[in-house]
mmCIF file of C-alpha atoms and ligand atoms in Angstrom:
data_model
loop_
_atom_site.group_PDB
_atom_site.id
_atom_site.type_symbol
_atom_site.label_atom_id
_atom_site.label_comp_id
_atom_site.label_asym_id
_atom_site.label_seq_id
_atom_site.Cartn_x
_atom_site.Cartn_y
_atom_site.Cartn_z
ATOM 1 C CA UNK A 1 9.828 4.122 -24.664
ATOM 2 C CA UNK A 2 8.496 6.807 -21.878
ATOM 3 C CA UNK A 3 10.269 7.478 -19.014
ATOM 4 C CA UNK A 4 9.160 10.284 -15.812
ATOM 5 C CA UNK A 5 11.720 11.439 -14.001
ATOM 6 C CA UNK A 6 11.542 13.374 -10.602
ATOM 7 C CA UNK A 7 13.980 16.391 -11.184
ATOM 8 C CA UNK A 8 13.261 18.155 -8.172
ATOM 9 C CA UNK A 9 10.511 19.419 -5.817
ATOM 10 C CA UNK A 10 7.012 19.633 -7.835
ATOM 11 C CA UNK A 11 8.737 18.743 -10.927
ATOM 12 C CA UNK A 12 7.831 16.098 -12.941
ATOM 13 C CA UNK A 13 9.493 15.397 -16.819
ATOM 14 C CA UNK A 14 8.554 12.390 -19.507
ATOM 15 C CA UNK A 15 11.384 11.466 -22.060
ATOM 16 C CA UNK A 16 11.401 9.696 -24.819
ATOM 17 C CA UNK A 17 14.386 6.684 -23.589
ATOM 18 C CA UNK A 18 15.905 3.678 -25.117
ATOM 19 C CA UNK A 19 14.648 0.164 -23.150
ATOM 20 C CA UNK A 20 17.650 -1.385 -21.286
ATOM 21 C CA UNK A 21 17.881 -5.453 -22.095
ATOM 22 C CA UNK A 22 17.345 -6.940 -18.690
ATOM 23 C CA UNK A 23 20.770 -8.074 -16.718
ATOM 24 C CA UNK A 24 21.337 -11.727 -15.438
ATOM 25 C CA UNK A 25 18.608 -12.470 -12.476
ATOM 26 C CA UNK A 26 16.235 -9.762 -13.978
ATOM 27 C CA UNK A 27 13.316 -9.931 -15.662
ATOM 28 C CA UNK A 28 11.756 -7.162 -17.817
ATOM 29 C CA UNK A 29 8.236 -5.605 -16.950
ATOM 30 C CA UNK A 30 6.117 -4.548 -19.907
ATOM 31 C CA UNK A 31 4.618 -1.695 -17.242
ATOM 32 C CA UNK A 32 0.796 -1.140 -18.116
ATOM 33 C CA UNK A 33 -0.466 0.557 -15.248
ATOM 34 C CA UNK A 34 1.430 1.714 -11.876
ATOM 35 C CA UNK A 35 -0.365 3.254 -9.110
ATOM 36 C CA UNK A 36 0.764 6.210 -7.378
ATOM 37 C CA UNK A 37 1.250 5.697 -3.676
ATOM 38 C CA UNK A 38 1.555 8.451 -0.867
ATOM 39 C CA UNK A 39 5.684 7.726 -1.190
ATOM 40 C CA UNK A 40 5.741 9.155 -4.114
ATOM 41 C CA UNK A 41 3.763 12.028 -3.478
ATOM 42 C CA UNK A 42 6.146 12.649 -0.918
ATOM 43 C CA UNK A 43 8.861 12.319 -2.890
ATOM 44 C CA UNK A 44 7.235 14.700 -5.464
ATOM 45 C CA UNK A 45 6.881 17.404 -2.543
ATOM 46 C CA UNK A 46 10.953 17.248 -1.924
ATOM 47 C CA UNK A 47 10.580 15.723 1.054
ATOM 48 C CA UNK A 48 12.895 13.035 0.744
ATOM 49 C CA UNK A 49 15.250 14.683 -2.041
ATOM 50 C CA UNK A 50 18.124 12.832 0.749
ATOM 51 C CA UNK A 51 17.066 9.667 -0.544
ATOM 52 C CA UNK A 52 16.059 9.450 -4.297
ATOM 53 C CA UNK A 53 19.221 9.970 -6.808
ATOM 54 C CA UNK A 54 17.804 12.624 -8.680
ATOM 55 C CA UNK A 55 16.565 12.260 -11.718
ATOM 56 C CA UNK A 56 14.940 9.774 -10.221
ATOM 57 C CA UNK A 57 12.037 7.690 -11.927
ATOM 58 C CA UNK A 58 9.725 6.775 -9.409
ATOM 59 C CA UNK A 59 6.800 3.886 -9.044
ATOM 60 C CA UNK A 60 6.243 0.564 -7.394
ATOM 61 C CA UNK A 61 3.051 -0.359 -7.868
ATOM 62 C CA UNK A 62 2.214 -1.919 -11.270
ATOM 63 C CA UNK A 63 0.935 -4.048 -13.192
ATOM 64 C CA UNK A 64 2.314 -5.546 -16.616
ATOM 65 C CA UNK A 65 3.743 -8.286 -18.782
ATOM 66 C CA UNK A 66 7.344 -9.859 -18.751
ATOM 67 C CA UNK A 67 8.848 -8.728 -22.179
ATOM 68 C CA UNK A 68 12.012 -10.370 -20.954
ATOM 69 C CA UNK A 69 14.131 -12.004 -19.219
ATOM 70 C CA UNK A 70 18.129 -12.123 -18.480
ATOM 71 C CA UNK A 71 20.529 -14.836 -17.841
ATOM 72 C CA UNK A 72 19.405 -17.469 -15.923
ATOM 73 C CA UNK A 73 16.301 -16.440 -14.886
ATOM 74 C CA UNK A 74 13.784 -19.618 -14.556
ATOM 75 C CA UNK A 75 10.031 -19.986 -14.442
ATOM 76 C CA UNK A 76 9.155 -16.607 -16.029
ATOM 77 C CA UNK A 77 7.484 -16.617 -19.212
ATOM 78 C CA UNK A 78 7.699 -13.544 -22.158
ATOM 79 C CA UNK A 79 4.141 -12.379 -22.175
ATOM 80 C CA UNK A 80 2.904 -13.605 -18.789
ATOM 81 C CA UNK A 81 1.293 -10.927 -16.924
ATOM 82 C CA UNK A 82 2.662 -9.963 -13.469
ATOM 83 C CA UNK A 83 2.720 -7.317 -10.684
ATOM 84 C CA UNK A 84 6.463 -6.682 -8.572
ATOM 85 C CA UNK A 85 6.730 -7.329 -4.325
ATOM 86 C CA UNK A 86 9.294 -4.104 -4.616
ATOM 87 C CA UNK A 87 12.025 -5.106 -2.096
ATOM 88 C CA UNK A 88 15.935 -5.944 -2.612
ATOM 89 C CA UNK A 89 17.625 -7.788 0.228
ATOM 90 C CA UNK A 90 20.716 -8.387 0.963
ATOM 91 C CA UNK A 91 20.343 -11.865 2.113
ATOM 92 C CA UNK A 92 23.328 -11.686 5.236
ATOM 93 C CA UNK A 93 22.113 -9.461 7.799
ATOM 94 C CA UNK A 94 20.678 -10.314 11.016
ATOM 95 C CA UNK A 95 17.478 -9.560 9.903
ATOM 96 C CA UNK A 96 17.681 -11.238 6.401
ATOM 97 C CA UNK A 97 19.155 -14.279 8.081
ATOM 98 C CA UNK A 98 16.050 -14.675 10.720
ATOM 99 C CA UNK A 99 13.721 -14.797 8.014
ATOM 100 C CA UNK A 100 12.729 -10.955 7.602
ATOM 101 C CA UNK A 101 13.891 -10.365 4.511
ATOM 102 C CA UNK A 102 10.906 -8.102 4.223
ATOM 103 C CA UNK A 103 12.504 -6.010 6.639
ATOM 104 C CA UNK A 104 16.146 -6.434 5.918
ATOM 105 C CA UNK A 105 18.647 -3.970 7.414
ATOM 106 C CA UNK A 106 19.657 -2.865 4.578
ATOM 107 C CA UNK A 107 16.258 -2.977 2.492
ATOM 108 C CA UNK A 108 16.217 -1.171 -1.009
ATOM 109 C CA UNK A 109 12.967 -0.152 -1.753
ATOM 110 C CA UNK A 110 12.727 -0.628 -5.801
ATOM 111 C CA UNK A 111 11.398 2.936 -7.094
ATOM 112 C CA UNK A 112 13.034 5.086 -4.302
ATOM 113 C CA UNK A 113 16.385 3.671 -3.909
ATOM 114 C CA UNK A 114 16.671 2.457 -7.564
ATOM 115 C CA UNK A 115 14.429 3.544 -10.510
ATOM 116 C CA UNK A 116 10.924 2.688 -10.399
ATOM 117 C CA UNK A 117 7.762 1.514 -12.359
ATOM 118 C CA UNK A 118 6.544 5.120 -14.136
ATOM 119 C CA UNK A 119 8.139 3.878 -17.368
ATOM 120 C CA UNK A 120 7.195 1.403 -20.224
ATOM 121 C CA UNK A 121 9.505 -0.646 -19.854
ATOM 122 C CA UNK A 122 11.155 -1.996 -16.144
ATOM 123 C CA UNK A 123 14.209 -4.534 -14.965
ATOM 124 C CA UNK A 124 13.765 -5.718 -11.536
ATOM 125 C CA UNK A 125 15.516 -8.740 -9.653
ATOM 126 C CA UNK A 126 13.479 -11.735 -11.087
ATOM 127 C CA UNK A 127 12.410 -13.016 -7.778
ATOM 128 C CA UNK A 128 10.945 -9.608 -7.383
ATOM 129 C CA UNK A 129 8.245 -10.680 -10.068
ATOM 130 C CA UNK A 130 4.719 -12.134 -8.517
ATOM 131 C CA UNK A 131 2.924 -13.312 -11.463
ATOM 132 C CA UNK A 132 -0.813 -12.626 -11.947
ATOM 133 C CA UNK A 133 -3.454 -14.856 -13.978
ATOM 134 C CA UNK A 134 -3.696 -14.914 -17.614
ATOM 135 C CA UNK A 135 -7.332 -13.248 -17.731
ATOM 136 C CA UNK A 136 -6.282 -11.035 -15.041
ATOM 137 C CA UNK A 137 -7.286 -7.244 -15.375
ATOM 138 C CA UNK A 138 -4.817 -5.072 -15.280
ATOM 139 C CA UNK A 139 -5.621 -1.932 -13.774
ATOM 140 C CA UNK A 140 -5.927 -4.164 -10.595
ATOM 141 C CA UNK A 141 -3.092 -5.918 -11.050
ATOM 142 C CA UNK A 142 -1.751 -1.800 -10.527
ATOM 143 C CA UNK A 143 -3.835 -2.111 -7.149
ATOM 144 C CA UNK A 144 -2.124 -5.910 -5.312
ATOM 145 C CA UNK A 145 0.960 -4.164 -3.868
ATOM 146 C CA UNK A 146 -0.938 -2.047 -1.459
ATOM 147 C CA UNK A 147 -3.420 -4.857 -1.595
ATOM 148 C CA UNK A 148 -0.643 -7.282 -0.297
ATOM 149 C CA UNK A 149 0.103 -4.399 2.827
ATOM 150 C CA UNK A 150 -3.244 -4.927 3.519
ATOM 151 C CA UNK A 151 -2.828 -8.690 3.791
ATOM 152 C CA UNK A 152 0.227 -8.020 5.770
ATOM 153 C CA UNK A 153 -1.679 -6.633 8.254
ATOM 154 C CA UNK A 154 -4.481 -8.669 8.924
ATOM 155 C CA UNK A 155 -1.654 -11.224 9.164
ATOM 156 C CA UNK A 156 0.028 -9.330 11.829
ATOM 157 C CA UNK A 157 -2.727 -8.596 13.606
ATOM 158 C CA UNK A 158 -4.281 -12.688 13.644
ATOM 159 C CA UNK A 159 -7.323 -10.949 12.617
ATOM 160 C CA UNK A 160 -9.848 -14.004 12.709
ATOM 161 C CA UNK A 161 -13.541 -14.436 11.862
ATOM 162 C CA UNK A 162 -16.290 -12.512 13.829
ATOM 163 C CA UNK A 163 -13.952 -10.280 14.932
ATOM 164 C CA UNK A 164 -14.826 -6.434 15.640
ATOM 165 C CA UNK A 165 -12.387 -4.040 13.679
ATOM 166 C CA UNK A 166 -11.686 -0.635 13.547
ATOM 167 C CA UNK A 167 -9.601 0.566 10.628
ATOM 168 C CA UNK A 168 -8.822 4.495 11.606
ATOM 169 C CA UNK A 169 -8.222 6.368 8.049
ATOM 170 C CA UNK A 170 -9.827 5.166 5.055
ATOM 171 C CA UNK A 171 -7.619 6.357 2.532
ATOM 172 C CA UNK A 172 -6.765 3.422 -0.543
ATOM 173 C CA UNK A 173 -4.819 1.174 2.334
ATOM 174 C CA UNK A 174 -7.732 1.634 5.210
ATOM 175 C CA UNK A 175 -10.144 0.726 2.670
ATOM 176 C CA UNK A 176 -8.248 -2.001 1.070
ATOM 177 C CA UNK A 177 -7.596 -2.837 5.280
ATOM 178 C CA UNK A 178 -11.523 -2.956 5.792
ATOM 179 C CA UNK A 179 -12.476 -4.362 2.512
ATOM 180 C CA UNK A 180 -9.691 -7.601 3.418
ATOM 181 C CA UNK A 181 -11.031 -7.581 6.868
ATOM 182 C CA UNK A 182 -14.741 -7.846 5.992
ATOM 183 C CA UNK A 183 -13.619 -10.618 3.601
ATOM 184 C CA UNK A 184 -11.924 -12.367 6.408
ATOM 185 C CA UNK A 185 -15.503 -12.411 8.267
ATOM 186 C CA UNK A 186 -14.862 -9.339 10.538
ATOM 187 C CA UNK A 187 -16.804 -6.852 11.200
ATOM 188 C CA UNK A 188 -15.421 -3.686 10.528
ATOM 189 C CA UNK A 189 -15.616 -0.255 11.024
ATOM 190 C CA UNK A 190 -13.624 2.730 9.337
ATOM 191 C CA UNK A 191 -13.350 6.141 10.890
ATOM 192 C CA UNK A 192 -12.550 8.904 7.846
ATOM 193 C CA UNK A 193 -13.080 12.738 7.546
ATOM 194 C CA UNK A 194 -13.467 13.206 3.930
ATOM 195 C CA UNK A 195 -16.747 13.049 3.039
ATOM 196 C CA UNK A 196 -15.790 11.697 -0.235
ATOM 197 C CA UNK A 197 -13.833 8.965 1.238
ATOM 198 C CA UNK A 198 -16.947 8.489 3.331
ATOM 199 C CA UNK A 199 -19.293 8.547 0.417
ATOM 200 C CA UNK A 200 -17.688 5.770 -1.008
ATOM 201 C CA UNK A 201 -17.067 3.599 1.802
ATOM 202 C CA UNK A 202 -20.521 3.622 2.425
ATOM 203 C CA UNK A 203 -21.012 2.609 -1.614
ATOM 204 C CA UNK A 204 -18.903 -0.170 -0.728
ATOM 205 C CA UNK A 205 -21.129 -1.482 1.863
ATOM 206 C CA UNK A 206 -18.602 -0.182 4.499
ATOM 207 C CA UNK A 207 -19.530 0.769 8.451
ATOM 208 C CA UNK A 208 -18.147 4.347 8.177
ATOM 209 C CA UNK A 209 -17.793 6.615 11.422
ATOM 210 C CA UNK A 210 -16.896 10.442 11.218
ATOM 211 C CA UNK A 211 -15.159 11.418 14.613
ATOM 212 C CA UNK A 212 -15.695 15.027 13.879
ATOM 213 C CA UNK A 213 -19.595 14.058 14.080
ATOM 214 C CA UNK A 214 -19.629 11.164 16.208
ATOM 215 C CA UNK A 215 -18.112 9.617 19.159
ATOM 216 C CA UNK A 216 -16.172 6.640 17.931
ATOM 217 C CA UNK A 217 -15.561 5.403 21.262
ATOM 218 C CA UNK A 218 -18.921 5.119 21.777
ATOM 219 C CA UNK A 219 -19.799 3.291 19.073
ATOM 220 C CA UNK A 220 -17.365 1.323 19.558
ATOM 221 C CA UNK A 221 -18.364 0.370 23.066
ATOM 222 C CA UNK A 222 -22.052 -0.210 21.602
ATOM 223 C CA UNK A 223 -20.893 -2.259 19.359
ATOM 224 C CA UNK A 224 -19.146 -4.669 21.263
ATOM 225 C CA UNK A 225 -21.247 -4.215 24.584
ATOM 226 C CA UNK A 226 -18.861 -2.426 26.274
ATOM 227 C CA UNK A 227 -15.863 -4.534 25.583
ATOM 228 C CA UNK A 228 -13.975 -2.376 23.231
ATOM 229 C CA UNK A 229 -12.160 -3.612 19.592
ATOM 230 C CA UNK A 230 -10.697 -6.753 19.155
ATOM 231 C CA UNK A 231 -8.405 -5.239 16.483
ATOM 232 C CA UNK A 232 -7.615 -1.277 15.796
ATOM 233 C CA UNK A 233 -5.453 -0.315 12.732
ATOM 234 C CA UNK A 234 -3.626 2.711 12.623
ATOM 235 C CA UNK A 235 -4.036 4.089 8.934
ATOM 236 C CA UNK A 236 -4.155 8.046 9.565
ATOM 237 C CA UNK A 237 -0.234 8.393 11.053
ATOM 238 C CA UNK A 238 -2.104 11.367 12.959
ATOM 239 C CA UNK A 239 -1.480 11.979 16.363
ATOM 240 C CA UNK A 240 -5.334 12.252 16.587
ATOM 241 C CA UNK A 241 -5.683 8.912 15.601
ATOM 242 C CA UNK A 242 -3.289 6.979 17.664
ATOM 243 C CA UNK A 243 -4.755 8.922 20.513
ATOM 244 C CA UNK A 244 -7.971 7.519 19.109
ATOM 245 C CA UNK A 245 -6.637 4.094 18.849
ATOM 246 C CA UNK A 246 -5.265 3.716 22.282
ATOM 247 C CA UNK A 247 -8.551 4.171 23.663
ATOM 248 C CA UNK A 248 -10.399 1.776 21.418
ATOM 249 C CA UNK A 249 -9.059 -1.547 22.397
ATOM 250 C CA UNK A 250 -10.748 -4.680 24.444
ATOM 251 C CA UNK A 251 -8.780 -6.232 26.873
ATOM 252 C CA UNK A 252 -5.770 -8.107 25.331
ATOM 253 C CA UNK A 253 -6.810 -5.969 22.207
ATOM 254 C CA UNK A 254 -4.220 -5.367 19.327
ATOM 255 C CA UNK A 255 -3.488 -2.109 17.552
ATOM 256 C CA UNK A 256 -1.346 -2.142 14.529
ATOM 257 C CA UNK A 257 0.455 0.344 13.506
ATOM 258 C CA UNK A 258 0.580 0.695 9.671
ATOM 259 C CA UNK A 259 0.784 4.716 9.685
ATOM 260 C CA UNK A 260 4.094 5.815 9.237
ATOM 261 C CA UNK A 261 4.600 8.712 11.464
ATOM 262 C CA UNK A 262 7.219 10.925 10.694
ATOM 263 C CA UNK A 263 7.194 12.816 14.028
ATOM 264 C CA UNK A 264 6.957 10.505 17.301
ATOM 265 C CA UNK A 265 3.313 11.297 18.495
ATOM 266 C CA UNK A 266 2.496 11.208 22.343
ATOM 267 C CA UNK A 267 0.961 7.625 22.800
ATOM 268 C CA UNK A 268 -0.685 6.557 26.527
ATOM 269 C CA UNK A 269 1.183 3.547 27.534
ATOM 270 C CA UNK A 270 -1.017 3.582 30.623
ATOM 271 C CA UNK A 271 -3.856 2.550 28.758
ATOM 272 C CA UNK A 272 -1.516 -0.044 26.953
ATOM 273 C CA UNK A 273 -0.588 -1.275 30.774
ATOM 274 C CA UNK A 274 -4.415 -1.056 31.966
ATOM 275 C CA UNK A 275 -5.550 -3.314 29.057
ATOM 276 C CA UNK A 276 -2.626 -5.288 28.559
ATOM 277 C CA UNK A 277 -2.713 -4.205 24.969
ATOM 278 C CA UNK A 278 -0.225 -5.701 22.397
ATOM 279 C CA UNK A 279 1.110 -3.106 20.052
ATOM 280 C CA UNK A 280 2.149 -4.365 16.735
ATOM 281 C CA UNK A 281 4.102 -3.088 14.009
ATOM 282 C CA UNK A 282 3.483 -3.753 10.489
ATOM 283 C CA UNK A 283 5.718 -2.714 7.576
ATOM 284 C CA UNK A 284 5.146 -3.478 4.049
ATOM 285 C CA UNK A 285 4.765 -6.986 3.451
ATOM 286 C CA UNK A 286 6.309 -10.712 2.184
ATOM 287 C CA UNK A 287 5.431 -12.618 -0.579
ATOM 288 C CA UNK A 288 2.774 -14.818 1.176
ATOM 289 C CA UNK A 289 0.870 -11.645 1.377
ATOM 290 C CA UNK A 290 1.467 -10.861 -2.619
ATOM 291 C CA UNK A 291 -0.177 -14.165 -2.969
ATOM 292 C CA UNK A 292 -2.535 -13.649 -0.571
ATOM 293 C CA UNK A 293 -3.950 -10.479 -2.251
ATOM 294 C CA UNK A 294 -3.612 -11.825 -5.734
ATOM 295 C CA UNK A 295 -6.427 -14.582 -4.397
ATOM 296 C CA UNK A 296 -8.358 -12.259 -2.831
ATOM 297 C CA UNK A 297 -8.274 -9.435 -5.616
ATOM 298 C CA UNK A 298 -9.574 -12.482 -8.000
ATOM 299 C CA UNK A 299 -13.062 -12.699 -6.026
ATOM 300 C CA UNK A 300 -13.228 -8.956 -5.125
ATOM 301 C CA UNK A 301 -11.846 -7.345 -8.044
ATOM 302 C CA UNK A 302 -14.517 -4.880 -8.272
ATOM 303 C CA UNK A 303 -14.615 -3.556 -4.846
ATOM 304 C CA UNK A 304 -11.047 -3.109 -5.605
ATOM 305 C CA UNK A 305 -10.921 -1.659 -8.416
ATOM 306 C CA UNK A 306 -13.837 1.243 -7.489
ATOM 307 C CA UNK A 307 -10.919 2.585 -5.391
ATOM 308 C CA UNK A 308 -9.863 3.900 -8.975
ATOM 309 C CA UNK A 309 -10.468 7.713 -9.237
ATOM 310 C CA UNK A 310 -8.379 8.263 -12.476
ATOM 311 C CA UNK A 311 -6.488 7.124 -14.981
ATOM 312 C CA UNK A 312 -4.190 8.845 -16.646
ATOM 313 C CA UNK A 313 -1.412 8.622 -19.472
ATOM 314 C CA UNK A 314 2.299 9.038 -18.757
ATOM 315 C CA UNK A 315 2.620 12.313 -20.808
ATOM 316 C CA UNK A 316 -0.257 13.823 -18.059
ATOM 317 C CA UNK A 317 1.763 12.415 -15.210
ATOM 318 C CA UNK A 318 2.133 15.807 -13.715
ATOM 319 C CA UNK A 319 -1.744 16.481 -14.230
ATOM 320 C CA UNK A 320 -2.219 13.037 -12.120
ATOM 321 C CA UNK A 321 0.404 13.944 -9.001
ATOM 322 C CA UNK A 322 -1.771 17.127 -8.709
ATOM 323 C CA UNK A 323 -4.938 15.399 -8.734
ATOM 324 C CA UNK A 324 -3.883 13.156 -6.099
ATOM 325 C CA UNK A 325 -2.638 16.114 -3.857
ATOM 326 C CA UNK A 326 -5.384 18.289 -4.287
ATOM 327 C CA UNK A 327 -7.211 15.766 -2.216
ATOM 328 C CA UNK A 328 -11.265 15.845 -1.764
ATOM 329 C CA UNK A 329 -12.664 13.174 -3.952
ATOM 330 C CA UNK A 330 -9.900 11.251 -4.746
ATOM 331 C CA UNK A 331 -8.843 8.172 -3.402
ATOM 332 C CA UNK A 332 -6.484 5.990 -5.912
ATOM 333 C CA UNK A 333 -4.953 7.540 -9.269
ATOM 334 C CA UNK A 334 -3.108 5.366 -11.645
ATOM 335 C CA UNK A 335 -0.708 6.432 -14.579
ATOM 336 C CA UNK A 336 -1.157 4.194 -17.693
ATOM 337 C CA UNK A 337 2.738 3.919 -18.960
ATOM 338 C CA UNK A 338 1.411 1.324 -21.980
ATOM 339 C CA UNK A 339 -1.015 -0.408 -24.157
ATOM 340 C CA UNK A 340 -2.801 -2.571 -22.772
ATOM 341 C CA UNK A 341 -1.584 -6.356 -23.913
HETATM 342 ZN ZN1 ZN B 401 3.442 2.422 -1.867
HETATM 343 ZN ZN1 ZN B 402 19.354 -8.179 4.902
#
């Protein structure tokens, strides 16, 4: 079997490795296909060499097939195909014990803090394992875990029918954001910069603002007669576009923050007083929203999967993290890591 392992900033190795036979409680992914997500191009730049054990192999967003299963694992079948919610809890903490084990205080992220999904063959905690249809294409079975964030945060926002949404950055999550939110019956519209990204928004039927050329406020305002947003989501985790979002907002308007900003940016709480806005946080997701996308990806697969730019094999993995940094007209880049079943 292939294995990449992160051995440092911008460096990227495959190795030929011997499968492990999955422990008691894990199950064994087959990996076909597994996505690579901002994290890991993060990771790839060095910027959180603190965290990963390096070598480290990184991934979480796949698709694949259970090859096997360890002690005492029930309910998962050799063969079956199946994506991974990547989260370890620890089941005791405050957090855990409230019912957040999404956001448990001592989360492990599976393919940061342990080895990840850019290898044939993967052991994960069992209950880890969301299974996916029998007829169920694979390279968007690569594309449910950011689909399920994307469920997460309509959830959190109570996003409901004929609502008026503004998803700022449409990167793969604001588009998979407006894509789910049109689906839900809102209407939606996304604010990007790359013309690319633009281009094929628009393709996608999408209601695409670009706030270099336009005032999104003001269409905003036109579009709800001067009432503002029901929902904004923050995608861009630019200080531009929380500045943007603050302004958007009805009365009793929600913003949810999905960006992860790694510096605090100025935000106008006066505007948050004026309005009475609720700001809401929104961090990866729970298995309701696995399921959630798993339905929804099965009657919009192919808006989905045109998020695609590229496929690539394993052995090219280093050709595939420079695609996706060089930017321009790229939006979602997958690594094949096996046959397809
Ligand atoms: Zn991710
Ligand atoms: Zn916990």
């Amino acid at each position: 079997m292939k294995a990449a392992y992160y051995d440092g900033p911008g460096q990227l190795r495959v190795a030929e490795t011997e499968p492990v036979m999955p422990g008691p409680g894990e199950a064994q992914v087959r990996v076909a296909y597994t996505g690579i997500c901002g994290t890991d191009l993060h990771i790839f730049h060095g910027k959180m060499d603190r965290r990963v054990k390096i070598p480290q192999i990184m991934g979480h967003e796949l698709s694949g097939t259970i090859a096997a299963v360890g002690a005492g694992v029930k309910g998962l079948a050799v063969g079956q195909r199946a994506t991974v919610m990547p989260l370890d809890w620890c089941g005791e903490c405050p957090a855990c014990r409230a019912g957040h084990t999404h956001i448990c205080q001592r989360l492990k992220f599976l393919g940061i803090d342990t080895p990840g999904a850019f290898q044939s063959f993967w052991n994960v905690p069992a209950r880890a394992v969301v299974p996916l249809p029998d007829d169920f294409p694979l390279r968007r079975g690569a594309l449910i875990e950011p689909a399920a964030v994307a469920c997460h945060d309509l959830r959190m926002a109570g996003l409901r029918a004929n609502e008026l949404a503004v998803v700022i950055g449409g990167g793969p999550i604001g588009a998979l954001i407006a894509q789910a939110a049109r689906a839900a019956g809102a209407r939606v519209i996304v604010a990007e910069i790359n013309a690319a990204r633009q281009a094929l928004l628009r393709e996608l039927g999408l209601e695409v603002v670009d706030p270099r050329a336009e005032d999104l406020t003001q269409r905003v305002e036109t579009a709800s007669e001067g009432a503002g947003a029901d929902v904004v989501f923050e995608v861009s985790a630019q200080p531009a576009g929380i500045a943007a979002a603050l302004k958007l907002p009805r009365t009793r308007g929600r913003i949810v923050v999905v960006g992860i900003f790694s510096e605090p940016p100025p935000v106008d709480l006066f505007r948050v007083f004026w309005r009475e806005l609720r700001l809401i946080g929104a961090r990866v997701y729970e298995r309701e929203d696995f399921e959630a996308a798993v339905r929804w990806a099965a009657h919009h697969g192919n808006d989905i999967e045109r998020l695609i730019s590229a496929v690539y094999p394993i052995e090219q993995i280093s050709d595939a993290f420079h695609r996706l940094e060089a930017g321009g007209d790229v939006m979602k880049v997958l690594v094949r890591c096996g046959p397809e079943p």
